[in-house]
Structure formats: C-alpha cells, structure tokens
C-alpha angles and dihedrals in degrees: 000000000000125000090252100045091058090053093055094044090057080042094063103028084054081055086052094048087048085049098055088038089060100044081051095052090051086056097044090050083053089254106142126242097254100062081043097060097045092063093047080051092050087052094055087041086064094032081062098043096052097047094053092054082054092052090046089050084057108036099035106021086173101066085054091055116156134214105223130336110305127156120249125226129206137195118230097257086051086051101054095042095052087055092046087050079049094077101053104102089225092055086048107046087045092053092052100038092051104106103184138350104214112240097214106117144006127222082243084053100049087048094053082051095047086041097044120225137216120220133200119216080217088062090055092034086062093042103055099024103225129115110266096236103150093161095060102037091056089050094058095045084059097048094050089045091053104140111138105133094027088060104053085050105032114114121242124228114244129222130189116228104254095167148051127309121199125217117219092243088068092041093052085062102107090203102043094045089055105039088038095044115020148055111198116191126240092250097062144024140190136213141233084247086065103021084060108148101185082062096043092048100050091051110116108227099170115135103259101187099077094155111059145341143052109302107175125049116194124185148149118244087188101028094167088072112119155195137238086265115034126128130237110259097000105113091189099072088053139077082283089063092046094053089049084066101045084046091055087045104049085047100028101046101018111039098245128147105221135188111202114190117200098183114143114237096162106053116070129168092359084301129108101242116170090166094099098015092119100045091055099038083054098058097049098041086052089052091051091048090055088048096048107034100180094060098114100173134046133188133202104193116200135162118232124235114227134161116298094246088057110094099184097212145139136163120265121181080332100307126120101245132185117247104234125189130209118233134221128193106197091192079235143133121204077212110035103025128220110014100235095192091055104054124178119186089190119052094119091066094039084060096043094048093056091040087055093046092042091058098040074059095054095042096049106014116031115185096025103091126055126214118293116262123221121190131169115256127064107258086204084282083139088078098087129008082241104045110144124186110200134193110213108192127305144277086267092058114094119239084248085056095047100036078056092054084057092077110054086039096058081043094056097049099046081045080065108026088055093049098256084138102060123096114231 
C-alpha cells in the first residue's frame, strides 16, 4: 500500500471514529440514537453530493462550466472526497488529459435567454459613459472605411499553399469530418443530415455587396477579456485592441469597409458581469444591422480561457502567434432536441462559413487554427447568414501573440469572402 493510501485511509477511518464520537456524545446528552443517526446520514447525503459534483467536474467539464475566473471554496468533507476521487486512475487520467473548458456562456446566461430579457439604451449610456449616439458614430466609422474604389483596384497578398488541402471524398466522410474538424460538446450533437459537407461547402460566401456600404461588423460580446500582459484599464491590450487590428487589416490590406464596435456588454456597475453580455450585445448589434444594411458578415471576437499551464501558440512566418478556433451554436439539446425559443434560420451557413475558414487555415496555415467547436445554444450567431465568433487565443498568450494571429486570420476571411474557396 502506497504512502498516500495510507494517508487517506487514516483519513477516513479518523471520519468513522468522529462519527461514532459524536453518536456517543448524542447518548451520553440523553438525545436519542435515532436523531443521532440522521445527522450522521445528512453527513454521508453531502458527502455524496460533493463528491458527485466532483465526479461531474471531472467526467463532463462542460456541464460545470464557469462564467469568468472565481475561487472556489470547499467545505472539509469536500476536501477530503475529492482527494479520495483523486486516487481513482479515471479521475486521474481525465483531469490531466482536459485541455480547456470555453468561456462563451454562463447557466445564468442560458436562463436570461430561455426567460427572455428587455433592455434600455439608458442602462448601457451610464455604464460606459459615453453619449448613445448611434447615428453619428456609425457615420464616422464609414467615413473612415471608405474604400470603394480602392477596393475594386487594390491588389491582394498571395500565399502559396504550404498545407494540406481535402478532397471532398474525404470530406464527405461523416466520421472522419467530424473527428478530424470538429469538438462537439456533451450537451449537443449534430447529424450527417446538418454536418453535410458536400452543402457547406457549396455555399457561396462570397461578399456580395462590392459598391458601397459597411460589409463587415466586428465586435466583442465579452470586451473585458485579456491577455498575460494587459494592462488595467488600458482596452487596447485586450480582446478590444485585437479587434482594432483585424479591423485595419481587413480595411487597410483587403479593401474592406469595416464597422468595429467597442461598446461594453459585460461590464456593468464597475463590476464584470457576463451573465446578460449577449442579450444586450444582441440588441445593439441588431440596431447597428438595420441601420447598415450592407453589412453581410458579422464577428463576434472573443479569447478562450484554458488552464494556466496551456500557452495556445504556433509559428507563423516566424512570429509567435496565438491558435484561434472558430464556434458554432446548433440551437440543439442532446435531451430535449431542437431549442424552439433560440431559432436560428441560418445554422447551415454559419457551418459552411467556419468549414470553409477552417480549411483556407489548414491549406495555407497548418497548425493556426484549432478544431471547431460546436455547443448547444445560439451566441447571437442568428443575426446575419454569415455571422462567425471567433476565439482568438487564451488569457495565457501575450498581446504581441494575439495581434500575430490577426493576420492569418484577415487573410483567411478575405481567402472566402472573396471566393478563394470555390472550385471553378
């Protein structure tokens, strides 16, 4: 018998002895057995309890999920079970091999969206501090993204193919797209019906809108998220910063006329709150969509959370660069089946337009993008047919690695939007 199970027996058998002290005590005070018993029963019932939330944190990370970084407190007797689970090899070999837990969306989150929410413009207006003048704001963005005729005329960077490039006969294979492409979380699941790659990769994504107009819409749904090195108060060290590059790229290299929002939806009252970040990013980006029309795809650019030992990073043209993945909400329950109060007419061209992405990254990028992750609610990814969230690296990449992931990222999208993608 090993060191430490010795330990955790002692451990236990000294439990049992404070049991039958304690049952003792009850006698010797005149309490009867009985009531004795049922407290040493309502020990052992959140024992249990304890120790099968510790069982669900290790088996199904995904159902623990939590929104933002928080300690976690335990009792003694939670303690001393999850140490005792410790020592099951399963428990163990699970714990190590879990890579990342996603950071999208919080229970509190998935109830306001089953409940429904309203949201005021004033609430958002005292929050950020800043005068709600959507009218004018957006009318500044598109005069500093007018490139219409820069655009039609601006030459495009070319890349040679250094990677791998699928044939659809492999794609069409139900088992090896999804085990190759994808991670779809225990809570959901998707067919060979709706993972079709012959469809997603037919859709045409191409930008349509070439004359006038904003045609792409970033934004961040949780803009407080950071890096290793940020700095406090600086949003330009943080996911915000990053999305002001993508945004030049995307103008500055590509031709694109971009919108970047930079409203705050997950900071309320001086506090970080995710707890209502996509019902009211929803709302305002909605508002921004009626009033710009030709915008055709929209972004929502996020950093993951992941372990601190985890350092999401590759080499591109020499340059540490953060991994990003691209995100899919199905709108579906393994239980209960399709969510009826989060629709989403366009989930097929949500998927098509990250399948296409994901291969432009492993033609001309291998190693930068991670697989594609599918979960089970919506992520306001119903706004536009090509809506796209994004996470770019994690809180353990540097600015310098994420600002680098900007770039094969801009080049990917323009790769589809321009039509790189198509077969001729």
């Amino acid at each position: 018998m090993s060191r430490l199970h010795r330990i955790l027996n002692g451990i236990v058998w000294g439990i049992i002895g404070i049991l039958g002290i304690y049952i003792l005590g009850y006698g010797v005070k005149g309490q009867s057995f009985a009531k004795a018993a049922y407290a040493c029963v309502r020990v052992l019932r959140n024992g249990e309890g304890s120790l099968t939330r510790a069982a669900e944190r290790a088996l199904y990370p995904g159902f623990s999920f939590l929104a933002g970084d928080r300690e976690l407190s335990y009792s003694l007797e939670e303690f001393v079970l999850r140490k005792a689970v410790g020592i099951f090899p399963m428990y163990s070999f699970l714990d190590e091999k879990e890579i990342y837990e996603t950071e999208i969306e919080s229970q509190a989150t998935y109830d306001i969206l089953v409940e429904g929410g309203v949201h005021d413009e004033n609430e958002i207006d005292e929050r950020t501090g800043e005068a709600f003048d959507l009218a004018e704001r957006m009318e500044e963005e598109n005069l500093k993204a007018s490139y219409e005729q820069e655009q039609k005329t601006l030459p495009q960077p070319a890349l040679e193919a250094v990677g791998v490039e699928y044939t659809l006969d492999q794609l069409s294979d139900f088992d090896f797209l999804r085990n190759n492409f994808y991670i779809v979380e225990n809570n959901t699941d998707i067919s060979s019906e709706v993972l079709n790659a012959g469809r997603l990769l037919e859709k045409d994504m191409r930008i349509q809108n070439g004359d006038g107009g904003p045609q792409i819409l970033i934004y961040h749904t949780h803009s407080q998220e950071g890096f290793v090195d940020s700095v406090a108060g600086d949003n330009s060290t943080t996911i915000v910063g990053v999305g002001d590059y993508l945004a030049e790229l995307l103008t500055n290299t590509y031709g694109y006329q971009v919108i970047h929002n930079k409203n705050v939806y997950d900071f309320i009252d001086g506090k970080l709150d995710r707890n209502r970040a996509y019902a009211l990013a929803e709302e305002e980006v909605q508002q921004i969509l009626d009033e710009n029309p030709s915008i055709e795809v929209v972004i929502d650019l996020h950093r993951d959370g992941v372990k601190e030992g985890t350092h999401l990073v590759t080499e591109v043209n020499g340059k540490p660069t953060a991994q990003f993945m691209f995100f899919n909400g199905l709108s579906y329950s393994k239980r209960n089946g399709v969510i009826d109060y989060l629709p989403n007419p366009y989930i097929e061209d949500n998927l098509a337009l990250s399948l296409q992405l994901k291969l432009a990254c492993e033609k001309y990028y291998p190693g930068v993008s991670r697989k594609i992750y599918l979960k089970s609610l919506r992520y306001n990814l119903h706004l536009r047919p090509k809506s796209l969230l994004v996470e770019a690296g994690a809180q353990t990449n540097t600015l310098e690695e994420m600002m680098n992931a900007m770039e094969p990222l801009a080049f990917v999208l323009n790769e589809v939007l321009r039509g790189g993608m198509i077969e001729e």
